[in-house]
Each structure stands twice: as structure tokens, then as C-alpha cells.
Amino acid sequence: SVQAHKEGKPQKLMEMNGHTPALHSYDYDLIVIGGGSGGLAAAKEAAKYEKKVMVLDFVTPTPLGNSWGLGGTCVNVGCIPKKLMHQAALLGQALQDSRKFGWQFTEEVKHNWMTMTESVQNYIGSLNWGYRVALREKKVTYENAYGEFVGPHTIKATNKRGVEKLYTAEKFLIATGERPRYLGIPGDKEYCISSDDLFSLPYCPGKTLVIGASYVALECAGFLAGLGLDVTVMVRSILLRGFDQDMANKIGEHMEEHGINFIREFVPIKVEQIEEGTPGRLKVTAKSTNGNQIIEGEYNTVLLAIGRDSCTRKIGLDKVGVKINEKTGKIPVNDEEQTNVPYIYAVGDILQDKLELTPVAIQAGRLLVQRLYAGSTTKCDYVNVPTTVFTPLEYGACGYSEETALEKFGEENIEVYHSHFWPLEWTVPSRDNNKCYAKIICNIQDNERVIGFHVLGPNAGEITQGFAAAMKCGMTKEQLDSTIGIHPVCAEV
Amino acid sequence: GKNEYDLLVVGGGSGGLACAKEAAQFGKKVAVLDYVQPSPQGTRWGLGGTCVNVGCIPKKLMHQAALLGSALKDAQHYGWNIAQPVHHTWSVMAQAVQNYVKSLNWGHRVQLQDKKVKYFNMKGSFSDPHTIRGLTAAGKETVITAENIVIATGGRPKYPMHIAGALEYGITSDDLFWLKESPGRTLTPFVFNVSLECAGFLTGIGLDTTVMMRSIPLRGFDQQMASLVTEHMESYGTKFLKRCFPTRVEKLENNRLQVTWKNTDLDTEESDSFDTVMWAVGRAPDTQSLNLERVGVKTNPETGKIIVDASEATSVPHIYAIGDITEGRPELTPTAIAAGKLLAQRLFGQSSELMDYDNVPTTVFTPLEYGCVGLSEETAMQCYGSDNIEVYHAYYKPLEFTVAERDAAQCYMKMVCLREGEQRVLGLHFIGPNAGEVIQGFALGIKCGATYPQLMKTVGIHPTCAEEITKLHITKRSGLDATVTGC
């Protein structure tokens, strides 16, 4: 079929107004809006079934003008650079430990932000490139253009030079993800950065104020401090909302003991520039959440990490009737990732009531495509999805938090087994005795089935993955007890 | 007459201490005998057994020292400015490790005291089925009687007695961890994983290390994984003398050692000098001085190990055996501990639960670690036939290796499953960083009867190495390239 490369001609407009193009004349079988974890996984999967697929990906620059390549949040400004910088911070700790294990080198060891950032960005660049090649090899059409619906089965793609093209498809997949939220206070967009800017910052951020208590805030604060920077975290109320609060507090405690300052129960009300520079100097004024106390502080960098907003409000969803949650911007879908418009689907961070995780988006995207084109009936299993927070003391979790379990099952029906442990590798360098911790939550009524797993310690992600698999197999406390531990590792606890 | 103790445990190692402490929980009168016969080189140590003193613990700590050496190199790529040269001092590490081990010895003594278990630092031997004769180092004798006796004396490294000079000039793992001075240029003629691990960390801390092996590495382990492990060690800097075996060891004037060996490939005799020769040709059960024949406890004539049934009972009523000394059991601390605890629970706690030795996970702590649980590919093929098993595999690259520019050629994993039916997982093998941490949870899954579909339904944690296990989908049978590409 002929591609409609018409640039806003009236002919096409008439076609759009009320006349749905006939089935055989769609340009594509599937158009994916958003080239991130979910979108790319779905696109590549669809191509496997010989479908004609297009991916539209476009990064609206940050308020400070930052942008990036194909791959979405995870690859460019999420999981990947975050984990690499977390690793850089862990290596800093390893340097200190190594002296106790007999390694000798000069007393003073400094970190060079630019060396790290350049390496990280180079790696990301290779991933961007890799994705473009993969799409090309699988014959998926890719356009670096902003997609928005203009009518039934029709999308308008605008590239960065403003050139518009129209495309039609039988089905659509919205996978536009999210972007960091701003505070809406004076100076926020002009002077503050977000995680969208941090990982490619062309200068060391220096003394940093992190605003927020999300995992993004704590992970960033964590590695910045690990690299030797003076870090303060300003928290409105609780840490890691939605996570097990007992674990969240332990994480916070550990961070505080390791030199990160916390300002609790304050919200910033304005950010002013004292001095320009890379970094410059900023003055932050904050107000207490209970009372009238006002405080001021001076920082080189202010990092906003108060939450993320779905990119669903400016993609023409109203033109095709896709309902979104007006308050949150998220898209409600059924258990087959279908929106209220039958030929439009959605995956990833924009989904209502689903976990905002790369592997979930990938799994959902792939399974959706297999159902659409390969006759599969398998739906994405959102139960017991494991996750890990890569704070200095890592936290891996799968299943219920203690509070949610208590709420759902009642105190008399759950049993919590827990233990502190001291990783063998921390003994010689005399690190933090009694900080690492693990707990499992069991449902007494269901054969003491393990319904929640939480571990705080090094390599929490590696540890948690296998336990998540075991939980998927219905592991009970008895089975856990009868499994022999590998010695000496943390996971055996 | 009445026996003094309800339970007497001979051997204060992983199994023995676990059993004793568990029995004490039931209010029983328990005693532990522990005695360390000094090694031929004169090395000795405190309460806690092999694992604590000359096994798992010091091994993992020294492995960690070596890993930190790699971390120092990685750190530069991540922006840390470390002035070269960086060097390693053996005595600082050894002192730190030895101090920690001593704290554990102390901890064990305190625990026994807290639990009111009587501890005798004596060498035990049987006088009759309920009587042990304990002898101190000074030669003082004590007679102890007990209703039940558990033998948990473990094993000690063997010396290849047929090789001239082996005993006089060589050391074993019993000595390595207690050396005050660096072992220097080391040769380890080996067969077993402990020595690959030692060779690995010695290389990692900068020592010139050579491994000599007559035939295959890591006998009993999956051979594909064993070759990847040794391949990595070679690229890491450990030298290998393959299909060679030593014939004699002589001392040189400068106190170095001259080792002569036969190269079976070339059918030649070769020789070179080393500072240290560390034998790792296997371990032998410590039963000689126990006087087992006196009471009729049967042992395997070939291995010398004590024969036990599923309840850890020997051929003599009221005499049991656990740990490395028992025939046909894995030589691992956690199995000894579990067996010891369950035994105590059966003897004194009305339990009837037997130890399950199936699907015991383990990890070899070589520079690139290898963790596994379940069947090796060869064993699975043997048991079920190659048509009835499916092997999913993948070569992957840990994210942390990217910026560090580290080679990941041997980072590999494979899952061996039944091909039909629900596709139960028979074995899981993983080579990479933190292999132990990765495998542990999956071992649990396998205990729960994990199937391939269940593992595929498990969502991965990103970014980790372990998540690749939940994404395994290329089979060996397909012949397709098993390299993991991007997200």
C-alpha cells in the first residue's frame, strides 16, 4: 500500500473527517507511539510475525534543553545510567574496603564526574545505535517524530524541523511513558534539574539538594553522596511511598548514617540564582509542612525528583476517544492492555494501577503482540513482580509489604520472619554490623505461603530475582526452610 | 551404668556444632570434642572446623580481596583517580582474615557456653559404643560416656605421598590461609574446586600462579561450565599446565622449590622453580584415630568415609555421622549444618524429618564465580536421554562490565529442563559476578518444582544479571546464537 506522505493536504483531511479508511488501505498493521522499553519490545515482536510496524519516538527537550536518542527512559535517563552511577559509587566504597584487604595506594582518591559521565553516555549512545540497527534489521520503520492522533486510525508525526506527515494503522500502541514533574514554584524550570538532566550533566553537580522521597530521589542522592558530594534530601512527608515502610525507614537511616542530610517535613517555595556557573549557586527557600517555619539553603544544584507525569495529555487522545484518568493522566486498560477504544492499546508507565518498571512494560508489550498476531492467550502476570531500589544499601522486594499484608489478611493470619545479617565481605573492613536485613511475610491460612519477600543488603537485585521465581512457584515457608543455603553468601540468610 | 551425656559430638565443625547447639535447645546434656591435629607444616587453629578456619570463610574473604583488586581497575573507568602503582600486601590481608577467623572461634566458644554445651579441646577415640576416650595435647586423658554419639570429624587435605618431597616441602589449604608471609610464585597441582578458587585469588592479588592438572577440571561439575571457568582464569592471568602431573619436589639452595613433572601430551619431563607448592589433590576423612573398628562402625574401604543411612545412622546403634566424613554426601557446610540440626530434632525433638540432599545449590568462588543447582547437562542427558531434555542458554554481559571495559566472554548461563509435559527445571548453571546470590533464590524455586513456563512468567528485575535467567529462550538444539542483545 502507498504511504500517505501528504503534508496536511485538504484531501487527506476530508478522508479523516468521518470516513474510516478501509481495512486493506492502512499504511501499517501497527504503529507504536513511544520508542521506550515497552514500545520497542512490542514493535520488534510484531515484526517477527511479519507485520508492518512503525515506531514513532520523540524526546521533547527538558526545560534546560536536554534531549536524547532512541530507547526511552530506561536506557537514556533511567535504569541504565542510574545503575552505572550507582556502581561508580559502590566502587568508591570498594576502594575504601580494599585497603583493609591489603591493597595499598595513595590516601587521597578523588572522583572525576566528567570521566564517569562520558563513559556512561558513550555506553548509552551504543544502546541508542543498537536499537536503531535492531529496528532496521527487523524491518520496523522508525521515525524520530512526535506522534499524536488526529482522527480514527490516523496519526500525525511531526519531526524536529516541524515537518508533518500523516500515517494510518489498523492498530495502535501507546507507550509514551512519563517525564519528571516540576513543582510549579518560582525558579523551578529555570534553575532546577531533573533526572532527565542529571545523567548527562556536563559538569559536576557539586553541593546538591534533592527534592523528593521517591526511589529516584533516594537513588540519586545515594550515588551522588557515594561519589563524594555534599548531598541533602528535602522530604515532604514519608520516604518511598508505596513501599514497605519498615524497609523504607531502614534505607533512610542508613543514608543518614553515611552522611546524607535529610530535611524532613519541608517543601520548597522558591529557587533563586545567586551566581551563574557550571555549577552555579542557588538559594532555596522552603516552608515547613506543619507550622510557619521558613528555612533557606544554598546549593550548587537542585535536583527535582517529586514524581513523574504521563505523556498522555498532548497526543490527541480526545480526538479518538481514548479515556484517561483526568487527575493522574494515566490510561486505564483491561487485562489485555486494551484501552476503551478497541484498536488502541497501551503499555508501560502510562498504565493506571500498574507498576512502572521496564521489565513489566517489556513483558506486557511482547505478550500483547503475541495475542494480537500469534494466536496466544497468555496475559501479562502482574502479580508478584519483583523490584529493587538501588540505594547505597540496596533493597529488593517481591510481593506484599508488611502493612499491605496486615491490611489484607489481618494480623492473626500472617507471620513475619526476619533476620539481620552481616555480609562476610563487610567483616574485614568493619562495615555496618547489623544493618543488612531480610524478612519474609507468610500467609498462615495458606500453608504459610510466602507472600512477601524483602531484603536489604548488597546485590539485593541478584538475590531477589530467584526468590521472585520461587514465589511464582508458590513457595511456602517449609520449602524455604528445607532449601539448603549456599555458603557463604548473603542470600543464604 | 548411666551415661554422662545425652549427646556427645566428636568434631566441632559446621555439622558438629549445629547438631550440638540444636540438641541443647531441647534441654539435653550435650558435649562437644574438638581437636585440630597440626598440619605437617605445623599449622593449627581454633574451634569451628574447616569452614571457619581453613575453608569457606577465609577463602571467600581472600576471594573478595582479589575481587577488590579488579574493582580498583574498574573504578578508574568510572571516574575514580587512583595513582598507580597499586600493590597488594599479603600480610595486611592475612592478618585481617586471621583476626576475623579468631573472632569466630571465640564466638563459637561463647555460643557453646551460652547454650550450656560442654566443650573439650581433646582428640576423641572410641573405647566402646557409648564411651569416648579424650586426649589433650599434653596427653591428659578423660573418659566420656554418652547415650548418643555423633561423629563429625570432617576431612583433611591429602598429600600425594608417592611424590618425593611432597610432604616435606608442600603446603595445603590448611596452611595457605595462615601464612604470615606471601606465598609468592605458587604452583598448585590440583583436582578440586578449593584449589581453583585459591589459584584464582592468588592471581587476583598479583601473585604468579600456576595450576597443574592431569585431566579434567572440577570433576563432578558440569564440564561445559568447568571449561568456561578455567578459560576465564586463563584470560585473567592464571597459568595452566594441562595434562601434566608432578613427579618430584626438591628444595633449592635459596629455599625455593624445584618441581619436576611429566607432560603427558608431549611425553616429556619438565621442571621449574616456585616459592610455594600447594597440594589440592583431595581430602581424606579424619577417621584414622577414631578407633572405629573397635566399635564396628562401617566405612567405605575405598574412601574411608563412614557409611550412613538416610537418617545419618551408622552401622552401630546410637552412633551417627554427619558432614564431610559421610559417604555419598556433598562436602558442603550448609548440608552438614542442616543434617546436624535435623538429626538433633529427630533424636530429641519428636521430629521425623529426614535431610533432603537433592538439589543442593553450590557456588565455586573462582574469579568469575560459578553457581549451580540440580543436574549438570551430562547427568541430565544420562538420566533422561538427550531427546527428552531441553537446554536453554545465553551469553550475557553484566551492565557493570560495560563502562569498565571488561571482557564478558565467559559470562554464561544455562537451564536444563525436561522437554515434555510441564517442562520441569532439572538444573540451573550460572557463571558471573555474585553467582551465589543469583542462584540461591532459584534453588528455592527448584525445590518448589519450578517449571520453565513458571520462570518465564517471572518478571525480571532490571538491571541485574539474574534477570537474564527469566529471559532464557534460545535452546542449544536450535543452534541459534545465544548472545543476549540489548533490552
CSV table of N, CA, C and O in Angstrom, one decimal, chain B residues 227-317:
chain,number,residue,atom,x,y,z
B,227,SER,N,34.9,-25.7,32.0
B,227,SER,CA,35.8,-25.2,31.0
B,227,SER,C,35.7,-23.7,30.9
B,227,SER,O,36.7,-23.0,30.7
B,228,LEU,N,34.5,-23.1,31.0
B,228,LEU,CA,34.4,-21.7,30.9
B,228,LEU,C,35.1,-21.0,32.1
B,228,LEU,O,35.7,-20.0,32.0
B,229,VAL,N,35.0,-21.7,33.3
B,229,VAL,CA,35.6,-21.2,34.5
B,229,VAL,C,37.1,-21.1,34.3
B,229,VAL,O,37.8,-20.1,34.6
B,230,THR,N,37.7,-22.2,33.8
B,230,THR,CA,39.1,-22.3,33.6
B,230,THR,C,39.6,-21.3,32.5
B,230,THR,O,40.6,-20.7,32.6
B,231,GLU,N,38.8,-21.2,31.4
B,231,GLU,CA,39.1,-20.3,30.3
B,231,GLU,C,39.2,-18.9,30.9
B,231,GLU,O,40.1,-18.2,30.5
B,232,HIS,N,38.2,-18.5,31.7
B,232,HIS,CA,38.3,-17.2,32.3
B,232,HIS,C,39.5,-17.0,33.1
B,232,HIS,O,40.2,-16.0,33.1
B,233,MET,N,39.9,-18.0,33.9
B,233,MET,CA,41.0,-17.9,34.8
B,233,MET,C,42.3,-17.7,33.9
B,233,MET,O,43.2,-16.9,34.3
B,234,GLU,N,42.3,-18.4,32.8
B,234,GLU,CA,43.5,-18.2,31.9
B,234,GLU,C,43.6,-16.8,31.4
B,234,GLU,O,44.6,-16.2,31.4
B,235,SER,N,42.4,-16.2,31.0
B,235,SER,CA,42.5,-14.9,30.4
B,235,SER,C,42.7,-13.9,31.6
B,235,SER,O,43.2,-12.7,31.4
B,236,TYR,N,42.5,-14.3,32.8
B,236,TYR,CA,42.6,-13.4,34.0
B,236,TYR,C,44.1,-13.4,34.4
B,236,TYR,O,44.5,-12.6,35.2
B,237,GLY,N,44.9,-14.4,33.9
B,237,GLY,CA,46.3,-14.4,34.3
B,237,GLY,C,46.8,-15.7,35.0
B,237,GLY,O,48.0,-15.8,35.2
B,238,THR,N,45.9,-16.6,35.3
B,238,THR,CA,46.4,-17.8,36.0
B,238,THR,C,47.0,-18.7,34.9
B,238,THR,O,46.4,-18.9,33.8
B,239,LYS,N,48.2,-19.3,35.2
B,239,LYS,CA,48.8,-20.2,34.1
B,239,LYS,C,48.3,-21.6,34.4
B,239,LYS,O,48.0,-22.0,35.5
B,240,PHE,N,48.1,-22.3,33.3
B,240,PHE,CA,47.7,-23.7,33.4
B,240,PHE,C,48.6,-24.6,32.7
B,240,PHE,O,49.1,-24.4,31.6
B,241,LEU,N,49.0,-25.7,33.5
B,241,LEU,CA,49.8,-26.7,32.9
B,241,LEU,C,48.9,-27.9,32.7
B,241,LEU,O,48.6,-28.6,33.7
B,242,LYS,N,48.4,-28.1,31.5
B,242,LYS,CA,47.3,-29.2,31.3
B,242,LYS,C,47.9,-30.5,31.0
B,242,LYS,O,49.0,-30.6,30.3
B,243,ARG,N,47.3,-31.5,31.4
B,243,ARG,CA,47.7,-32.9,31.2
B,243,ARG,C,49.1,-33.2,31.6
B,243,ARG,O,50.0,-33.7,30.9
B,244,CYS,N,49.4,-32.6,32.8
B,244,CYS,CA,50.7,-32.8,33.4
B,244,CYS,C,50.5,-33.3,34.8
B,244,CYS,O,49.5,-33.0,35.4
B,245,PHE,N,51.5,-34.1,35.3
B,245,PHE,CA,51.4,-34.4,36.7
B,245,PHE,C,52.8,-34.4,37.3
B,245,PHE,O,53.8,-34.8,36.7
B,246,PRO,N,52.9,-33.9,38.6
B,246,PRO,CA,54.2,-33.8,39.2
B,246,PRO,C,54.9,-35.1,39.6
B,246,PRO,O,54.2,-36.1,39.9
B,247,THR,N,56.2,-35.2,39.5
B,247,THR,CA,56.9,-36.4,39.9
B,247,THR,C,57.8,-36.2,41.1
B,247,THR,O,57.9,-37.2,41.9
B,248,ARG,N,58.4,-35.0,41.2
B,248,ARG,CA,59.1,-34.8,42.5
B,248,ARG,C,59.3,-33.3,42.8
B,248,ARG,O,59.2,-32.5,41.9
B,249,VAL,N,59.5,-33.1,44.1
B,249,VAL,CA,59.7,-31.7,44.6
B,249,VAL,C,61.0,-31.7,45.4
B,249,VAL,O,61.2,-32.5,46.3
B,250,GLU,N,61.9,-30.8,45.0
B,250,GLU,CA,63.2,-30.7,45.7
B,250,GLU,C,63.4,-29.3,46.2
B,250,GLU,O,62.9,-28.3,45.6
B,251,LYS,N,64.2,-29.1,47.3
B,251,LYS,CA,64.4,-27.8,47.8
B,251,LYS,C,65.7,-27.3,47.2
B,251,LYS,O,66.7,-28.0,47.2
B,252,LEU,N,65.7,-26.0,46.8
B,252,LEU,CA,66.9,-25.4,46.2
B,252,LEU,C,67.6,-24.6,47.3
B,252,LEU,O,67.1,-24.4,48.4
B,253,GLU,N,68.8,-24.2,47.0
B,253,GLU,CA,69.7,-23.5,48.0
B,253,GLU,C,69.0,-22.3,48.5
B,253,GLU,O,69.1,-21.9,49.7
B,254,ASN,N,68.4,-21.5,47.6
B,254,ASN,CA,67.8,-20.2,48.0
B,254,ASN,C,66.4,-20.5,48.7
B,254,ASN,O,65.6,-19.5,48.8
B,255,ASN,N,66.1,-21.7,49.1
B,255,ASN,CA,64.9,-22.1,49.8
B,255,ASN,C,63.7,-22.1,48.8
B,255,ASN,O,62.6,-22.4,49.3
B,256,ARG,N,63.9,-21.9,47.6
B,256,ARG,CA,62.8,-22.1,46.6
B,256,ARG,C,62.6,-23.6,46.3
B,256,ARG,O,63.4,-24.4,46.8
B,257,LEU,N,61.6,-23.9,45.6
B,257,LEU,CA,61.3,-25.3,45.4
B,257,LEU,C,61.4,-25.6,43.9
B,257,LEU,O,60.9,-24.9,43.1
B,258,GLN,N,62.0,-26.7,43.6
B,258,GLN,CA,62.1,-27.2,42.2
B,258,GLN,C,61.2,-28.3,42.0
B,258,GLN,O,61.2,-29.3,42.7
B,259,VAL,N,60.2,-28.1,41.1
B,259,VAL,CA,59.2,-29.1,40.8
B,259,VAL,C,59.4,-29.7,39.5
B,259,VAL,O,59.6,-29.0,38.5
B,260,THR,N,59.5,-31.1,39.4
B,260,THR,CA,59.6,-31.8,38.1
B,260,THR,C,58.3,-32.5,37.8
B,260,THR,O,57.7,-33.1,38.7
B,261,TRP,N,57.9,-32.4,36.5
B,261,TRP,CA,56.6,-33.0,36.2
B,261,TRP,C,56.7,-33.7,34.8
B,261,TRP,O,57.6,-33.4,34.0
B,262,LYS,N,55.7,-34.6,34.6
B,262,LYS,CA,55.6,-35.2,33.3
B,262,LYS,C,54.5,-34.6,32.5
B,262,LYS,O,53.4,-34.4,33.0
B,263,ASN,N,54.8,-34.2,31.3
B,263,ASN,CA,53.9,-33.7,30.4
B,263,ASN,C,53.3,-34.8,29.5
B,263,ASN,O,54.1,-35.3,28.7
B,264,THR,N,52.1,-35.3,29.8
B,264,THR,CA,51.6,-36.5,29.1
B,264,THR,C,51.3,-36.3,27.6
B,264,THR,O,51.3,-37.2,26.8
B,265,ASP,N,51.1,-35.0,27.2
B,265,ASP,CA,50.9,-34.7,25.8
B,265,ASP,C,52.1,-34.9,25.0
B,265,ASP,O,52.1,-35.5,24.0
B,266,LEU,N,53.2,-34.3,25.5
B,266,LEU,CA,54.5,-34.3,24.8
B,266,LEU,C,55.4,-35.5,25.2
B,266,LEU,O,56.4,-35.7,24.6
B,267,ASP,N,54.9,-36.1,26.2
B,267,ASP,CA,55.7,-37.2,26.8
B,267,ASP,C,57.1,-36.8,27.2
B,267,ASP,O,58.1,-37.5,26.9
B,268,THR,N,57.2,-35.6,27.8
B,268,THR,CA,58.5,-35.1,28.2
B,268,THR,C,58.5,-34.8,29.7
B,268,THR,O,57.4,-34.8,30.3
B,269,GLU,N,59.6,-34.6,30.2
B,269,GLU,CA,59.7,-34.2,31.6
B,269,GLU,C,60.1,-32.8,31.7
B,269,GLU,O,61.1,-32.4,30.9
B,270,GLU,N,59.4,-32.0,32.5
B,270,GLU,CA,59.8,-30.6,32.6
B,270,GLU,C,60.0,-30.2,34.0
B,270,GLU,O,59.6,-30.9,34.9
B,271,SER,N,60.5,-29.0,34.2
B,271,SER,CA,60.8,-28.6,35.6
B,271,SER,C,60.9,-27.1,35.7
B,271,SER,O,61.2,-26.4,34.7
B,272,ASP,N,60.5,-26.6,36.9
B,272,ASP,CA,60.6,-25.1,37.1
B,272,ASP,C,60.6,-24.9,38.6
B,272,ASP,O,60.3,-25.8,39.4
B,273,SER,N,61.0,-23.7,38.9
B,273,SER,CA,61.1,-23.4,40.4
B,273,SER,C,59.9,-22.5,40.9
B,273,SER,O,59.5,-21.6,40.1
B,274,PHE,N,59.5,-22.7,42.1
B,274,PHE,CA,58.4,-21.9,42.7
B,274,PHE,C,58.8,-21.6,44.1
B,274,PHE,O,59.6,-22.2,44.7
B,275,ASP,N,58.0,-20.6,44.7
B,275,ASP,CA,58.2,-20.3,46.1
B,275,ASP,C,57.4,-21.3,46.9
B,275,ASP,O,57.7,-21.7,48.0
B,276,THR,N,56.2,-21.6,46.4
B,276,THR,CA,55.3,-22.4,47.2
B,276,THR,C,54.6,-23.5,46.3
B,276,THR,O,54.3,-23.2,45.1
B,277,VAL,N,54.5,-24.7,46.8
B,277,VAL,CA,53.7,-25.7,46.1
B,277,VAL,C,52.5,-26.0,47.1
B,277,VAL,O,52.7,-26.5,48.2
B,278,MET,N,51.3,-25.8,46.6
B,278,MET,CA,50.2,-26.1,47.4
B,278,MET,C,49.4,-27.3,46.8
B,278,MET,O,48.8,-27.2,45.7
B,279,TRP,N,49.4,-28.4,47.5
B,279,TRP,CA,48.7,-29.6,47.0
B,279,TRP,C,47.2,-29.4,47.2
B,279,TRP,O,46.7,-29.0,48.3
B,280,ALA,N,46.4,-29.8,46.2
B,280,ALA,CA,45.0,-29.8,46.4
B,280,ALA,C,44.5,-31.1,45.6
B,280,ALA,O,43.8,-31.0,44.6
B,281,VAL,N,44.9,-32.2,46.1
B,281,VAL,CA,44.6,-33.5,45.4
B,281,VAL,C,43.4,-34.2,46.1
B,281,VAL,O,43.3,-35.4,45.9
B,282,GLY,N,42.7,-33.5,46.9
B,282,GLY,CA,41.5,-34.2,47.5
B,282,GLY,C,41.6,-34.1,49.0
B,282,GLY,O,42.6,-33.8,49.6
B,283,ARG,N,40.5,-34.5,49.7
B,283,ARG,CA,40.5,-34.5,51.1
B,283,ARG,C,40.2,-36.0,51.6
B,283,ARG,O,39.5,-36.7,50.9
B,284,ALA,N,40.8,-36.3,52.7
B,284,ALA,CA,40.5,-37.6,53.2
B,284,ALA,C,39.8,-37.5,54.6
B,284,ALA,O,40.1,-36.6,55.3
B,285,PRO,N,38.9,-38.4,54.8
B,285,PRO,CA,38.1,-38.3,56.1
B,285,PRO,C,39.0,-38.5,57.3
B,285,PRO,O,40.0,-39.3,57.2
B,286,ASP,N,38.8,-37.8,58.3
B,286,ASP,CA,39.6,-37.8,59.5
B,286,ASP,C,39.1,-38.9,60.5
B,286,ASP,O,38.5,-38.7,61.5
B,287,THR,N,39.4,-40.2,60.1
B,287,THR,CA,38.8,-41.3,60.9
B,287,THR,C,39.9,-42.2,61.5
B,287,THR,O,39.6,-43.0,62.3
B,288,GLN,N,41.1,-42.0,61.1
B,288,GLN,CA,42.1,-43.0,61.5
B,288,GLN,C,42.2,-43.1,63.0
B,288,GLN,O,42.2,-44.2,63.5
B,289,SER,N,42.2,-42.0,63.7
B,289,SER,CA,42.5,-42.1,65.1
B,289,SER,C,41.2,-42.3,65.9
B,289,SER,O,41.2,-42.4,67.1
B,290,LEU,N,40.1,-42.5,65.2
B,290,LEU,CA,38.8,-42.6,66.0
B,290,LEU,C,38.6,-44.0,66.6
B,290,LEU,O,37.8,-44.2,67.5
B,291,ASN,N,39.3,-45.0,66.0
B,291,ASN,CA,39.2,-46.3,66.5
B,291,ASN,C,37.8,-46.9,66.1
B,291,ASN,O,37.2,-47.6,66.9
B,292,LEU,N,37.4,-46.7,64.9
B,292,LEU,CA,36.1,-47.1,64.5
B,292,LEU,C,35.9,-48.6,64.5
B,292,LEU,O,34.9,-49.2,64.7
B,293,GLU,N,37.0,-49.3,64.2
B,293,GLU,CA,37.0,-50.8,64.1
B,293,GLU,C,36.6,-51.4,65.4
B,293,GLU,O,35.9,-52.4,65.5
B,294,ARG,N,37.1,-50.7,66.5
B,294,ARG,CA,36.8,-51.2,67.8
B,294,ARG,C,35.3,-51.3,68.1
B,294,ARG,O,34.9,-52.2,68.8
B,295,VAL,N,34.5,-50.4,67.6
B,295,VAL,CA,33.1,-50.5,67.8
B,295,VAL,C,32.3,-51.0,66.6
B,295,VAL,O,31.1,-51.1,66.7
B,296,GLY,N,33.0,-51.2,65.5
B,296,GLY,CA,32.3,-51.8,64.4
B,296,GLY,C,31.6,-50.8,63.5
B,296,GLY,O,30.7,-51.2,62.7
B,297,VAL,N,32.0,-49.5,63.5
B,297,VAL,CA,31.3,-48.6,62.6
B,297,VAL,C,31.9,-48.8,61.2
B,297,VAL,O,33.1,-48.7,61.0
B,298,LYS,N,31.0,-49.1,60.2
B,298,LYS,CA,31.5,-49.5,58.9
B,298,LYS,C,31.9,-48.3,58.1
B,298,LYS,O,31.2,-47.2,58.1
B,299,THR,N,33.0,-48.4,57.4
B,299,THR,CA,33.4,-47.3,56.4
B,299,THR,C,33.5,-47.9,55.1
B,299,THR,O,33.6,-49.1,54.9
B,300,ASN,N,33.5,-47.0,54.1
B,300,ASN,CA,33.8,-47.4,52.7
B,300,ASN,C,35.2,-47.7,52.5
B,300,ASN,O,36.1,-46.8,52.8
B,301,PRO,N,35.6,-48.9,52.2
B,301,PRO,CA,37.0,-49.3,52.2
B,301,PRO,C,37.9,-48.4,51.2
B,301,PRO,O,39.0,-48.2,51.4
B,302,GLU,N,37.2,-48.0,50.1
B,302,GLU,CA,38.0,-47.1,49.2
B,302,GLU,C,38.2,-45.7,49.7
B,302,GLU,O,39.3,-45.2,49.6
B,303,THR,N,37.1,-45.1,50.1
B,303,THR,CA,37.2,-43.7,50.5
B,303,THR,C,37.6,-43.5,52.0
B,303,THR,O,38.0,-42.4,52.4
B,304,GLY,N,37.2,-44.5,52.8
B,304,GLY,CA,37.5,-44.3,54.2
B,304,GLY,C,36.3,-43.6,54.9
B,304,GLY,O,36.3,-43.4,56.1
B,305,LYS,N,35.3,-43.2,54.1
B,305,LYS,CA,34.2,-42.4,54.7
B,305,LYS,C,33.2,-43.4,55.4
B,305,LYS,O,33.1,-44.5,55.1
B,306,ILE,N,32.5,-42.8,56.4
B,306,ILE,CA,31.6,-43.6,57.2
B,306,ILE,C,30.3,-43.8,56.4
B,306,ILE,O,29.7,-42.8,55.9
B,307,ILE,N,29.8,-45.0,56.4
B,307,ILE,CA,28.6,-45.3,55.7
B,307,ILE,C,27.4,-45.0,56.6
B,307,ILE,O,27.3,-45.5,57.7
B,308,VAL,N,26.4,-44.2,56.1
B,308,VAL,CA,25.2,-43.9,56.9
B,308,VAL,C,24.0,-44.1,56.1
B,308,VAL,O,24.1,-44.1,54.9
B,309,ASP,N,22.9,-44.3,56.8
B,309,ASP,CA,21.6,-44.4,56.1
B,309,ASP,C,20.9,-43.0,56.0
B,309,ASP,O,21.6,-42.0,56.4
B,310,ALA,N,19.7,-43.0,55.5
B,310,ALA,CA,19.0,-41.7,55.3
B,310,ALA,C,18.8,-40.9,56.6
B,310,ALA,O,18.5,-39.7,56.6
B,311,SER,N,19.0,-41.6,57.7
B,311,SER,CA,18.8,-40.8,59.0
B,311,SER,C,20.1,-40.5,59.7
B,311,SER,O,20.2,-40.3,60.8
B,312,GLU,N,21.2,-40.6,58.9
B,312,GLU,CA,22.5,-40.4,59.4
B,312,GLU,C,23.0,-41.4,60.4
B,312,GLU,O,24.0,-41.2,61.1
B,313,ALA,N,22.4,-42.6,60.4
B,313,ALA,CA,22.8,-43.6,61.4
B,313,ALA,C,23.9,-44.4,60.8
B,313,ALA,O,23.8,-44.8,59.6
B,314,THR,N,24.9,-44.8,61.6
B,314,THR,CA,25.9,-45.7,61.1
B,314,THR,C,25.5,-47.2,61.4
B,314,THR,O,24.4,-47.4,61.8
B,315,SER,N,26.4,-48.1,61.2
B,315,SER,CA,26.1,-49.5,61.4
B,315,SER,C,26.0,-49.9,62.8
B,315,SER,O,25.6,-51.0,63.2
B,316,VAL,N,26.3,-48.9,63.7
B,316,VAL,CA,26.2,-49.2,65.2
B,316,VAL,C,25.1,-48.3,65.8
B,316,VAL,O,25.1,-47.1,65.6
B,317,PRO,N,24.2,-49.0,66.5
B,317,PRO,CA,23.1,-48.2,67.1
B,317,PRO,C,23.6,-47.1,68.0
B,317,PRO,O,24.6,-47.2,68.6
